[in-house]
Amino acid sequence: MSSTPAMNRQAKAARRPPSKILLDGGDPGETKHIRDLLGFVDGQTTNPTLIAKNPEVARLVKSGQPMSENQEAAEYRTIVRQISPLVGDAGVSIEVFADLDTTADAMLEQGREMNSWIPNAYIKYPCTAQGLKAAQRSVAEGLRVNITLCFSQSQAAAVYAATKGAKAPVYVSPFIGRLDDIGQNGMDLIANIKRMFAAGDGHVLVLAASIRSLQHLLCSFHYGAELVTVPTKVLEEWAQTGMPLPDASYSYPPTGKAIAWEELDLNRPWESFDIRHELTTKGIQKFVADYRSTLRQAS
Ligand code: E4P
C-alpha cells in the first residue's frame, strides 16, 4: 500500500502509529507539506540549527541585513506562531539559547518569554545541571518542558527525578543518530530508558530524536517511544512506503556497539546522577555556533 494523492486525509489519519509524530524542522512550509502528506502532524520540534535553516532567516543572513539578538528572537517567535496552529496536541518545542555558561536563571527567563509566544509551547532545555534546574523551576510554574541533548540513561533518570510532580507530561529527547555517529547503537538508549521508566510514575515521556532513517523510526515505534521527532526526508520515505508499522516479527538491524543497561533508582535526588556527556557539550557548542553564525553574518 502506498501513500498516493488518492489516499484521502481520513484514510491517512487512520494509519496513525502508536507514537505521536512530530516534525523536526524550522520551516512552517514543511509543516504544511507533511500535514498534507500524512493527514496529521501531532507536534513539532525546533532548535537553533533548524531555525538558522528557515528560508526567511537564511534570506536575511544572505542579504547581509543586520539581525540583533532581539530581531532573531522575533523571527523565532514568528516562525513558531506560524507552526503552532498547524500541529496537534504534542505542541511546538522551542529551544532556549544556552551556551556552556548560561545559568538556570537566564534559561528560565527565556523559557517564560517563549512560553508566552504560543499556547502549545514546550520549552527545550539542555540536559545539563543548569538546564535541569531551569526545568525543575519551570514545571513548578506550570510550564511544559522538553529536555534535549540526552545521551545516557543517567541523564534520563535525572530528568525524571528533577521534574517529579509536573502537572503536564515532561518530554525527554534521547538522540539516536548522534550516538550512532560515534559507533554506538543509539536505539539501545531508547530501549533502556523505556525499561527504566516502566518502574516510574509515567510523568516523563520518551521523545525519540535525531532520527535519521526509516529503521530508526520503525524501531522507535517498536520500543514504544511515546513520541518521535522526524525530519521531512524520513517522513516522506515513510509516506512513500505506505506508512508502515513494525509487526510482531520486527527486529532492528544490529548497528554499532551495544549500550549497556544500568540499574538506576529513580527515587534518588537528581543531582546524584552523573549527567555529564561529551555529546551534550558538543551539541550545545554546535547550537551556539549555528545561532551565532546567523547574527555574525547578518551584522
Ligand atoms: C530534536 O529535538 C533534535 O534537535 C533533533 O532531532 C536533532 O537531530 P540531529 O542529530 O539530526 O541534528
PDB file of C-alpha atoms and ligand atoms in Angstrom:
ATOM      1  CA  MET A   1       0.000   0.000   0.000  1.00  0.00           C
ATOM      2  CA  SER A   2       1.496   3.337  -0.958  1.00  0.00           C
ATOM      3  CA  SER A   3       0.564   6.837   0.107  1.00  0.00           C
ATOM      4  CA  THR A   4      -0.762   8.488  -3.070  1.00  0.00           C
ATOM      5  CA  PRO A   5      -2.858  11.623  -3.586  1.00  0.00           C
ATOM      6  CA  ALA A   6      -5.791   9.193  -3.964  1.00  0.00           C
ATOM      7  CA  MET A   7      -5.293   8.155  -0.337  1.00  0.00           C
ATOM      8  CA  ASN A   8      -7.561  10.663   1.337  1.00  0.00           C
ATOM      9  CA  ARG A   9      -6.867  12.562   4.518  1.00  0.00           C
ATOM     10  CA  GLN A  10      -9.183  10.352   6.576  1.00  0.00           C
ATOM     11  CA  ALA A  11      -7.545   7.118   5.353  1.00  0.00           C
ATOM     12  CA  LYS A  12      -4.096   8.502   6.075  1.00  0.00           C
ATOM     13  CA  ALA A  13      -5.075   9.709   9.527  1.00  0.00           C
ATOM     14  CA  ALA A  14      -6.440   6.225  10.247  1.00  0.00           C
ATOM     15  CA  ARG A  15      -2.895   4.862   9.852  1.00  0.00           C
ATOM     16  CA  ARG A  16      -1.628   6.750  12.887  1.00  0.00           C
ATOM     17  CA  PRO A  17       1.150   4.880  14.655  1.00  0.00           C
ATOM     18  CA  PRO A  18       1.156   4.355  18.439  1.00  0.00           C
ATOM     19  CA  SER A  19       3.789   7.089  18.846  1.00  0.00           C
ATOM     20  CA  LYS A  20       2.895  10.725  18.283  1.00  0.00           C
ATOM     21  CA  ILE A  21       4.629  12.104  15.199  1.00  0.00           C
ATOM     22  CA  LEU A  22       6.440  15.420  15.480  1.00  0.00           C
ATOM     23  CA  LEU A  23       8.178  17.146  12.606  1.00  0.00           C
ATOM     24  CA  ASP A  24      11.818  18.026  13.291  1.00  0.00           C
ATOM     25  CA  GLY A  25      12.189  21.303  11.434  1.00  0.00           C
ATOM     26  CA  GLY A  26      12.082  25.085  11.414  1.00  0.00           C
ATOM     27  CA  ASP A  27      10.035  25.868   8.312  1.00  0.00           C
ATOM     28  CA  PRO A  28       6.221  26.230   8.552  1.00  0.00           C
ATOM     29  CA  GLY A  29       6.059  25.415   4.811  1.00  0.00           C
ATOM     30  CA  GLU A  30       7.426  21.955   5.617  1.00  0.00           C
ATOM     31  CA  THR A  31       4.869  21.536   8.398  1.00  0.00           C
ATOM     32  CA  LYS A  32       2.031  22.183   5.912  1.00  0.00           C
ATOM     33  CA  HIS A  33       3.621  19.808   3.414  1.00  0.00           C
ATOM     34  CA  ILE A  34       3.905  16.986   5.970  1.00  0.00           C
ATOM     35  CA  ARG A  35       0.401  17.599   7.291  1.00  0.00           C
ATOM     36  CA  ASP A  36      -0.928  17.237   3.739  1.00  0.00           C
ATOM     37  CA  LEU A  37       1.214  14.166   3.131  1.00  0.00           C
ATOM     38  CA  LEU A  38       0.306  12.267   6.312  1.00  0.00           C
ATOM     39  CA  GLY A  39      -3.074  13.799   7.091  1.00  0.00           C
ATOM     40  CA  PHE A  40      -1.814  14.931  10.519  1.00  0.00           C
ATOM     41  CA  VAL A  41       1.198  16.271  12.411  1.00  0.00           C
ATOM     42  CA  ASP A  42       0.995  15.859  16.190  1.00  0.00           C
ATOM     43  CA  GLY A  43       3.698  18.380  17.032  1.00  0.00           C
ATOM     44  CA  GLN A  44       6.995  19.941  16.055  1.00  0.00           C
ATOM     45  CA  THR A  45      10.470  20.343  17.482  1.00  0.00           C
ATOM     46  CA  THR A  46      12.757  23.238  16.599  1.00  0.00           C
ATOM     47  CA  ASN A  47      16.324  24.040  17.564  1.00  0.00           C
ATOM     48  CA  PRO A  48      18.861  26.796  16.736  1.00  0.00           C
ATOM     49  CA  THR A  49      20.306  24.804  13.813  1.00  0.00           C
ATOM     50  CA  LEU A  50      16.870  24.274  12.279  1.00  0.00           C
ATOM     51  CA  ILE A  51      15.885  27.928  12.808  1.00  0.00           C
ATOM     52  CA  ALA A  52      19.104  29.047  11.080  1.00  0.00           C
ATOM     53  CA  LYS A  53      17.955  26.978   8.082  1.00  0.00           C
ATOM     54  CA  ASN A  54      14.480  28.581   7.979  1.00  0.00           C
ATOM     55  CA  PRO A  55      14.095  30.152   4.500  1.00  0.00           C
ATOM     56  CA  GLU A  56      13.336  33.658   5.830  1.00  0.00           C
ATOM     57  CA  VAL A  57      16.206  33.587   8.362  1.00  0.00           C
ATOM     58  CA  ALA A  58      18.553  32.258   5.664  1.00  0.00           C
ATOM     59  CA  ARG A  59      17.379  35.005   3.283  1.00  0.00           C
ATOM     60  CA  LEU A  60      18.056  37.719   5.875  1.00  0.00           C
ATOM     61  CA  VAL A  61      21.502  36.278   6.578  1.00  0.00           C
ATOM     62  CA  LYS A  62      22.339  36.002   2.877  1.00  0.00           C
ATOM     63  CA  SER A  63      21.195  39.554   2.125  1.00  0.00           C
ATOM     64  CA  GLY A  64      23.506  40.794   4.891  1.00  0.00           C
ATOM     65  CA  GLN A  65      20.728  42.585   6.778  1.00  0.00           C
ATOM     66  CA  PRO A  66      21.854  43.100  10.355  1.00  0.00           C
ATOM     67  CA  MET A  67      19.903  40.990  12.823  1.00  0.00           C
ATOM     68  CA  SER A  68      20.222  41.738  16.511  1.00  0.00           C
ATOM     69  CA  GLU A  69      19.541  39.109  19.158  1.00  0.00           C
ATOM     70  CA  ASN A  70      16.132  40.697  19.685  1.00  0.00           C
ATOM     71  CA  GLN A  71      15.354  40.501  15.983  1.00  0.00           C
ATOM     72  CA  GLU A  72      16.461  36.890  15.887  1.00  0.00           C
ATOM     73  CA  ALA A  73      14.110  36.152  18.786  1.00  0.00           C
ATOM     74  CA  ALA A  74      11.316  37.973  16.940  1.00  0.00           C
ATOM     75  CA  GLU A  75      11.954  35.809  13.853  1.00  0.00           C
ATOM     76  CA  TYR A  76      11.867  32.672  16.017  1.00  0.00           C
ATOM     77  CA  ARG A  77       8.569  33.856  17.538  1.00  0.00           C
ATOM     78  CA  THR A  78       7.074  34.485  14.091  1.00  0.00           C
ATOM     79  CA  ILE A  79       8.110  31.009  12.939  1.00  0.00           C
ATOM     80  CA  VAL A  80       6.639  29.166  15.918  1.00  0.00           C
ATOM     81  CA  ARG A  81       3.452  31.244  15.705  1.00  0.00           C
ATOM     82  CA  GLN A  82       3.016  30.025  12.133  1.00  0.00           C
ATOM     83  CA  ILE A  83       3.681  26.411  13.117  1.00  0.00           C
ATOM     84  CA  SER A  84       1.579  26.401  16.293  1.00  0.00           C
ATOM     85  CA  PRO A  85      -1.921  26.155  14.727  1.00  0.00           C
ATOM     86  CA  LEU A  86      -0.779  23.515  12.220  1.00  0.00           C
ATOM     87  CA  VAL A  87       0.037  20.827  14.782  1.00  0.00           C
ATOM     88  CA  GLY A  88      -1.831  18.659  17.258  1.00  0.00           C
ATOM     89  CA  ASP A  89      -1.571  18.233  20.999  1.00  0.00           C
ATOM     90  CA  ALA A  90       2.137  17.344  21.174  1.00  0.00           C
ATOM     91  CA  GLY A  91       2.858  21.066  20.851  1.00  0.00           C
ATOM     92  CA  VAL A  92       5.806  23.017  19.496  1.00  0.00           C
ATOM     93  CA  SER A  93       9.170  22.691  21.232  1.00  0.00           C
ATOM     94  CA  ILE A  94      11.094  25.976  21.407  1.00  0.00           C
ATOM     95  CA  GLU A  95      14.736  25.861  22.480  1.00  0.00           C
ATOM     96  CA  VAL A  96      16.305  28.408  24.821  1.00  0.00           C
ATOM     97  CA  PHE A  97      19.622  29.911  23.824  1.00  0.00           C
ATOM     98  CA  ALA A  98      22.215  28.375  26.122  1.00  0.00           C
ATOM     99  CA  ASP A  99      25.966  28.157  25.936  1.00  0.00           C
ATOM    100  CA  LEU A 100      28.088  26.283  28.456  1.00  0.00           C
ATOM    101  CA  ASP A 101      27.986  29.259  30.880  1.00  0.00           C
ATOM    102  CA  THR A 102      24.278  30.108  30.708  1.00  0.00           C
ATOM    103  CA  THR A 103      22.702  29.996  34.148  1.00  0.00           C
ATOM    104  CA  ALA A 104      19.410  28.388  35.131  1.00  0.00           C
ATOM    105  CA  ASP A 105      18.037  31.872  35.875  1.00  0.00           C
ATOM    106  CA  ALA A 106      18.861  33.082  32.365  1.00  0.00           C
ATOM    107  CA  MET A 107      17.344  29.958  30.792  1.00  0.00           C
ATOM    108  CA  LEU A 108      14.199  30.231  32.884  1.00  0.00           C
ATOM    109  CA  GLU A 109      13.761  33.874  31.904  1.00  0.00           C
ATOM    110  CA  GLN A 110      13.913  32.895  28.228  1.00  0.00           C
ATOM    111  CA  GLY A 111      11.625  29.930  28.865  1.00  0.00           C
ATOM    112  CA  ARG A 112       8.946  32.147  30.415  1.00  0.00           C
ATOM    113  CA  GLU A 113       9.136  34.561  27.489  1.00  0.00           C
ATOM    114  CA  MET A 114       8.992  31.775  24.864  1.00  0.00           C
ATOM    115  CA  ASN A 115       6.093  30.144  26.678  1.00  0.00           C
ATOM    116  CA  SER A 116       4.116  33.361  26.138  1.00  0.00           C
ATOM    117  CA  TRP A 117       4.575  33.152  22.352  1.00  0.00           C
ATOM    118  CA  ILE A 118       2.094  30.342  21.680  1.00  0.00           C
ATOM    119  CA  PRO A 119      -0.489  28.378  23.693  1.00  0.00           C
ATOM    120  CA  ASN A 120       1.110  24.979  22.963  1.00  0.00           C
ATOM    121  CA  ALA A 121       4.784  25.642  23.770  1.00  0.00           C
ATOM    122  CA  TYR A 122       7.199  23.078  25.180  1.00  0.00           C
ATOM    123  CA  ILE A 123      10.370  24.773  26.391  1.00  0.00           C
ATOM    124  CA  LYS A 124      13.536  22.939  25.444  1.00  0.00           C
ATOM    125  CA  TYR A 125      16.347  22.984  27.980  1.00  0.00           C
ATOM    126  CA  PRO A 126      19.684  21.178  27.570  1.00  0.00           C
ATOM    127  CA  CYS A 127      20.345  18.142  29.766  1.00  0.00           C
ATOM    128  CA  THR A 128      22.896  19.886  31.999  1.00  0.00           C
ATOM    129  CA  ALA A 129      22.793  20.831  35.668  1.00  0.00           C
ATOM    130  CA  GLN A 130      21.709  24.393  34.817  1.00  0.00           C
ATOM    131  CA  GLY A 131      19.190  23.115  32.273  1.00  0.00           C
ATOM    132  CA  LEU A 132      17.670  20.719  34.807  1.00  0.00           C
ATOM    133  CA  LYS A 133      17.479  23.437  37.466  1.00  0.00           C
ATOM    134  CA  ALA A 134      15.614  25.603  34.963  1.00  0.00           C
ATOM    135  CA  ALA A 135      13.341  22.675  34.083  1.00  0.00           C
ATOM    136  CA  GLN A 136      12.623  21.939  37.740  1.00  0.00           C
ATOM    137  CA  ARG A 137      11.562  25.532  38.335  1.00  0.00           C
ATOM    138  CA  SER A 138       9.655  25.645  35.041  1.00  0.00           C
ATOM    139  CA  VAL A 139       7.443  22.673  35.856  1.00  0.00           C
ATOM    140  CA  ALA A 140       6.772  24.141  39.311  1.00  0.00           C
ATOM    141  CA  GLU A 141       5.463  27.227  37.479  1.00  0.00           C
ATOM    142  CA  GLY A 142       3.326  25.088  35.148  1.00  0.00           C
ATOM    143  CA  LEU A 143       5.481  25.398  32.016  1.00  0.00           C
ATOM    144  CA  ARG A 144       5.748  22.347  29.751  1.00  0.00           C
ATOM    145  CA  VAL A 145       9.322  21.218  29.125  1.00  0.00           C
ATOM    146  CA  ASN A 146      11.343  19.078  26.736  1.00  0.00           C
ATOM    147  CA  ILE A 147      14.829  18.146  27.951  1.00  0.00           C
ATOM    148  CA  THR A 148      17.054  17.886  24.936  1.00  0.00           C
ATOM    149  CA  LEU A 149      20.541  16.542  24.123  1.00  0.00           C
ATOM    150  CA  CYS A 150      20.021  13.399  26.222  1.00  0.00           C
ATOM    151  CA  PHE A 151      22.639  10.744  25.534  1.00  0.00           C
ATOM    152  CA  SER A 152      22.581   8.467  28.579  1.00  0.00           C
ATOM    153  CA  GLN A 153      20.245   6.565  30.860  1.00  0.00           C
ATOM    154  CA  SER A 154      21.612   8.535  33.845  1.00  0.00           C
ATOM    155  CA  GLN A 155      20.620  11.792  32.180  1.00  0.00           C
ATOM    156  CA  ALA A 156      17.092  10.468  31.606  1.00  0.00           C
ATOM    157  CA  ALA A 157      16.907   9.356  35.251  1.00  0.00           C
ATOM    158  CA  ALA A 158      17.947  12.863  36.333  1.00  0.00           C
ATOM    159  CA  VAL A 159      15.228  14.377  34.118  1.00  0.00           C
ATOM    160  CA  TYR A 160      12.694  12.096  35.810  1.00  0.00           C
ATOM    161  CA  ALA A 161      13.859  12.991  39.314  1.00  0.00           C
ATOM    162  CA  ALA A 162      14.127  16.746  38.631  1.00  0.00           C
ATOM    163  CA  THR A 163      10.604  17.053  37.247  1.00  0.00           C
ATOM    164  CA  LYS A 164       8.622  14.897  39.674  1.00  0.00           C
ATOM    165  CA  GLY A 165       5.216  16.383  40.376  1.00  0.00           C
ATOM    166  CA  ALA A 166       4.943  18.080  36.958  1.00  0.00           C
ATOM    167  CA  LYS A 167       1.321  18.683  36.038  1.00  0.00           C
ATOM    168  CA  ALA A 168       1.853  18.286  32.285  1.00  0.00           C
ATOM    169  CA  PRO A 169       3.826  15.427  30.708  1.00  0.00           C
ATOM    170  CA  VAL A 170       7.549  16.124  30.538  1.00  0.00           C
ATOM    171  CA  TYR A 171       9.447  15.157  27.381  1.00  0.00           C
ATOM    172  CA  VAL A 172      12.974  13.772  27.364  1.00  0.00           C
ATOM    173  CA  SER A 173      14.722  13.652  23.982  1.00  0.00           C
ATOM    174  CA  PRO A 174      17.331  10.893  23.589  1.00  0.00           C
ATOM    175  CA  PHE A 175      19.351  11.481  20.390  1.00  0.00           C
ATOM    176  CA  ILE A 176      19.645   8.240  18.413  1.00  0.00           C
ATOM    177  CA  GLY A 177      21.568   9.337  15.311  1.00  0.00           C
ATOM    178  CA  ARG A 178      24.313  11.193  17.154  1.00  0.00           C
ATOM    179  CA  LEU A 179      25.048   8.071  19.248  1.00  0.00           C
ATOM    180  CA  ASP A 180      25.190   6.036  16.023  1.00  0.00           C
ATOM    181  CA  ASP A 181      27.642   8.662  14.725  1.00  0.00           C
ATOM    182  CA  ILE A 182      30.119   7.716  17.479  1.00  0.00           C
ATOM    183  CA  GLY A 183      29.745   3.973  16.828  1.00  0.00           C
ATOM    184  CA  GLN A 184      27.130   3.140  19.457  1.00  0.00           C
ATOM    185  CA  ASN A 185      23.692   1.620  18.959  1.00  0.00           C
ATOM    186  CA  GLY A 186      21.541   4.695  19.668  1.00  0.00           C
ATOM    187  CA  MET A 187      18.369   2.596  19.637  1.00  0.00           C
ATOM    188  CA  ASP A 188      19.571   0.816  22.793  1.00  0.00           C
ATOM    189  CA  LEU A 189      19.234   4.075  24.707  1.00  0.00           C
ATOM    190  CA  ILE A 190      15.537   4.295  23.807  1.00  0.00           C
ATOM    191  CA  ALA A 191      15.010   0.673  24.923  1.00  0.00           C
ATOM    192  CA  ASN A 192      16.904   1.218  28.195  1.00  0.00           C
ATOM    193  CA  ILE A 193      15.064   4.425  29.103  1.00  0.00           C
ATOM    194  CA  LYS A 194      11.679   2.883  28.335  1.00  0.00           C
ATOM    195  CA  ARG A 195      12.562  -0.112  30.544  1.00  0.00           C
ATOM    196  CA  MET A 196      13.706   2.188  33.358  1.00  0.00           C
ATOM    197  CA  PHE A 197      10.612   4.400  33.153  1.00  0.00           C
ATOM    198  CA  ALA A 198       8.362   1.324  33.356  1.00  0.00           C
ATOM    199  CA  ALA A 199       9.128   1.412  37.095  1.00  0.00           C
ATOM    200  CA  GLY A 200       8.190   5.091  37.345  1.00  0.00           C
ATOM    201  CA  ASP A 201       5.012   7.137  37.605  1.00  0.00           C
ATOM    202  CA  GLY A 202       4.746   7.907  33.871  1.00  0.00           C
ATOM    203  CA  HIS A 203       5.266  11.659  34.140  1.00  0.00           C
ATOM    204  CA  VAL A 204       8.168  11.654  31.630  1.00  0.00           C
ATOM    205  CA  LEU A 205       7.524  10.660  28.012  1.00  0.00           C
ATOM    206  CA  VAL A 206      10.258   9.465  25.666  1.00  0.00           C
ATOM    207  CA  LEU A 207      10.582  11.635  22.558  1.00  0.00           C
ATOM    208  CA  ALA A 208      12.906   9.728  20.217  1.00  0.00           C
ATOM    209  CA  ALA A 209      15.066  12.342  18.475  1.00  0.00           C
ATOM    210  CA  SER A 210      17.934  12.579  15.995  1.00  0.00           C
ATOM    211  CA  ILE A 211      16.082  10.097  13.791  1.00  0.00           C
ATOM    212  CA  ARG A 212      17.957   9.693  10.530  1.00  0.00           C
ATOM    213  CA  SER A 213      16.375   6.656   8.853  1.00  0.00           C
ATOM    214  CA  LEU A 214      13.181   4.672   8.403  1.00  0.00           C
ATOM    215  CA  GLN A 215      14.688   1.937  10.606  1.00  0.00           C
ATOM    216  CA  HIS A 216      15.195   4.447  13.449  1.00  0.00           C
ATOM    217  CA  LEU A 217      11.547   5.414  13.085  1.00  0.00           C
ATOM    218  CA  LEU A 218      10.178   1.853  12.949  1.00  0.00           C
ATOM    219  CA  CYS A 219      12.325   0.746  15.877  1.00  0.00           C
ATOM    220  CA  SER A 220      11.183   3.758  17.930  1.00  0.00           C
ATOM    221  CA  PHE A 221       7.583   2.619  17.336  1.00  0.00           C
ATOM    222  CA  HIS A 222       8.642  -0.939  18.222  1.00  0.00           C
ATOM    223  CA  TYR A 223      10.205   0.140  21.532  1.00  0.00           C
ATOM    224  CA  GLY A 224       7.130   2.190  22.402  1.00  0.00           C
ATOM    225  CA  ALA A 225       8.548   5.725  22.379  1.00  0.00           C
ATOM    226  CA  GLU A 226       5.556   7.898  23.211  1.00  0.00           C
ATOM    227  CA  LEU A 227       6.708  10.490  20.665  1.00  0.00           C
ATOM    228  CA  VAL A 228       9.121  10.639  17.748  1.00  0.00           C
ATOM    229  CA  THR A 229      10.531  13.740  16.072  1.00  0.00           C
ATOM    230  CA  VAL A 230      11.367  13.129  12.466  1.00  0.00           C
ATOM    231  CA  PRO A 231      12.900  15.182   9.638  1.00  0.00           C
ATOM    232  CA  THR A 232      10.878  15.779   6.468  1.00  0.00           C
ATOM    233  CA  LYS A 233      13.003  13.412   4.358  1.00  0.00           C
ATOM    234  CA  VAL A 234      12.327  10.407   6.608  1.00  0.00           C
ATOM    235  CA  LEU A 235       8.604  11.197   6.890  1.00  0.00           C
ATOM    236  CA  GLU A 236       8.427  11.416   3.093  1.00  0.00           C
ATOM    237  CA  GLU A 237      10.060   7.999   2.856  1.00  0.00           C
ATOM    238  CA  TRP A 238       7.649   6.636   5.458  1.00  0.00           C
ATOM    239  CA  ALA A 239       4.672   8.005   3.482  1.00  0.00           C
ATOM    240  CA  GLN A 240       6.034   6.742   0.160  1.00  0.00           C
ATOM    241  CA  THR A 241       6.334   3.231   1.568  1.00  0.00           C
ATOM    242  CA  GLY A 242       2.723   3.258   2.827  1.00  0.00           C
ATOM    243  CA  MET A 243       3.278   4.464   6.428  1.00  0.00           C
ATOM    244  CA  PRO A 244       4.393   1.004   7.609  1.00  0.00           C
ATOM    245  CA  LEU A 245       4.320  -0.068  11.248  1.00  0.00           C
ATOM    246  CA  PRO A 246       6.560  -2.765  12.751  1.00  0.00           C
ATOM    247  CA  ASP A 247       4.793  -6.109  13.031  1.00  0.00           C
ATOM    248  CA  ALA A 248       5.304  -8.817  15.673  1.00  0.00           C
ATOM    249  CA  SER A 249       8.329 -10.203  13.807  1.00  0.00           C
ATOM    250  CA  TYR A 250      10.098  -6.820  13.578  1.00  0.00           C
ATOM    251  CA  SER A 251      13.731  -6.693  14.589  1.00  0.00           C
ATOM    252  CA  TYR A 252      16.154  -3.798  14.250  1.00  0.00           C
ATOM    253  CA  PRO A 253      19.204  -4.469  12.100  1.00  0.00           C
ATOM    254  CA  PRO A 254      22.117  -4.503  14.584  1.00  0.00           C
ATOM    255  CA  THR A 255      24.288  -1.413  14.397  1.00  0.00           C
ATOM    256  CA  GLY A 256      27.180  -0.091  16.495  1.00  0.00           C
ATOM    257  CA  LYS A 257      28.329  -1.032  19.976  1.00  0.00           C
ATOM    258  CA  ALA A 258      25.576  -2.058  22.391  1.00  0.00           C
ATOM    259  CA  ILE A 259      24.707   0.445  25.148  1.00  0.00           C
ATOM    260  CA  ALA A 260      24.587  -1.431  28.443  1.00  0.00           C
ATOM    261  CA  TRP A 261      21.524  -1.354  30.701  1.00  0.00           C
ATOM    262  CA  GLU A 262      22.085   0.322  34.091  1.00  0.00           C
ATOM    263  CA  GLU A 263      20.124  -0.374  37.243  1.00  0.00           C
ATOM    264  CA  LEU A 264      19.193   3.135  38.459  1.00  0.00           C
ATOM    265  CA  ASP A 265      16.888   4.161  41.263  1.00  0.00           C
ATOM    266  CA  LEU A 266      14.511   6.862  40.042  1.00  0.00           C
ATOM    267  CA  ASN A 267      13.891   7.959  43.625  1.00  0.00           C
ATOM    268  CA  ARG A 268      17.397   9.336  44.057  1.00  0.00           C
ATOM    269  CA  PRO A 269      17.866  13.132  44.079  1.00  0.00           C
ATOM    270  CA  TRP A 270      18.507  14.309  40.511  1.00  0.00           C
ATOM    271  CA  GLU A 271      21.810  15.907  41.494  1.00  0.00           C
ATOM    272  CA  SER A 272      23.172  12.461  42.418  1.00  0.00           C
ATOM    273  CA  PHE A 273      23.113  11.171  38.814  1.00  0.00           C
ATOM    274  CA  ASP A 274      26.166  11.595  36.612  1.00  0.00           C
ATOM    275  CA  ILE A 275      24.737  13.710  33.808  1.00  0.00           C
ATOM    276  CA  ARG A 276      27.985  14.590  32.054  1.00  0.00           C
ATOM    277  CA  HIS A 277      28.191  13.538  28.421  1.00  0.00           C
ATOM    278  CA  GLU A 278      30.589  14.750  25.745  1.00  0.00           C
ATOM    279  CA  LEU A 279      27.817  14.778  23.116  1.00  0.00           C
ATOM    280  CA  THR A 280      25.686  17.082  25.276  1.00  0.00           C
ATOM    281  CA  THR A 281      28.616  19.508  25.451  1.00  0.00           C
ATOM    282  CA  LYS A 282      29.290  19.218  21.707  1.00  0.00           C
ATOM    283  CA  GLY A 283      25.585  19.620  20.940  1.00  0.00           C
ATOM    284  CA  ILE A 284      25.407  22.853  22.941  1.00  0.00           C
ATOM    285  CA  GLN A 285      28.523  24.159  21.187  1.00  0.00           C
ATOM    286  CA  LYS A 286      27.039  23.364  17.764  1.00  0.00           C
ATOM    287  CA  PHE A 287      23.715  25.058  18.592  1.00  0.00           C
ATOM    288  CA  VAL A 288      25.599  28.141  19.835  1.00  0.00           C
ATOM    289  CA  ALA A 289      27.716  28.247  16.666  1.00  0.00           C
ATOM    290  CA  ASP A 290      24.678  27.921  14.383  1.00  0.00           C
ATOM    291  CA  TYR A 291      22.767  30.579  16.320  1.00  0.00           C
ATOM    292  CA  ARG A 292      25.706  32.991  16.344  1.00  0.00           C
ATOM    293  CA  SER A 293      26.505  32.408  12.680  1.00  0.00           C
ATOM    294  CA  THR A 294      23.176  33.930  11.711  1.00  0.00           C
ATOM    295  CA  LEU A 295      23.946  37.016  13.800  1.00  0.00           C
ATOM    296  CA  ARG A 296      27.546  37.330  12.721  1.00  0.00           C
ATOM    297  CA  GLN A 297      26.826  37.015   9.010  1.00  0.00           C
ATOM    298  CA  ALA A 298      23.901  39.422   9.298  1.00  0.00           C
ATOM    299  CA  SER A 299      25.800  42.220  11.012  1.00  0.00           C
TER     300      SER A 299
HETATM  301  C1  E4P B   1      15.200  17.412  18.127  1.00  0.00           C
HETATM  302  O1  E4P B   1      14.711  17.859  19.136  1.00  0.00           O
HETATM  303  C2  E4P B   1      16.636  17.426  17.870  1.00  0.00           C
HETATM  304  O2  E4P B   1      17.121  18.717  17.960  1.00  0.00           O
HETATM  305  C3  E4P B   1      16.977  16.779  16.545  1.00  0.00           C
HETATM  306  O3  E4P B   1      16.252  15.578  16.419  1.00  0.00           O
HETATM  307  C4  E4P B   1      18.442  16.582  16.350  1.00  0.00           C
HETATM  308  O4  E4P B   1      18.692  15.815  15.184  1.00  0.00           O
HETATM  309  P1  E4P B   1      20.142  15.709  14.530  1.00  0.00           P
HETATM  310  O5  E4P B   1      21.031  14.923  15.437  1.00  0.00           O
HETATM  311  O6  E4P B   1      19.910  15.014  13.222  1.00  0.00           O
HETATM  312  O7  E4P B   1      20.646  17.124  14.373  1.00  0.00           O
END
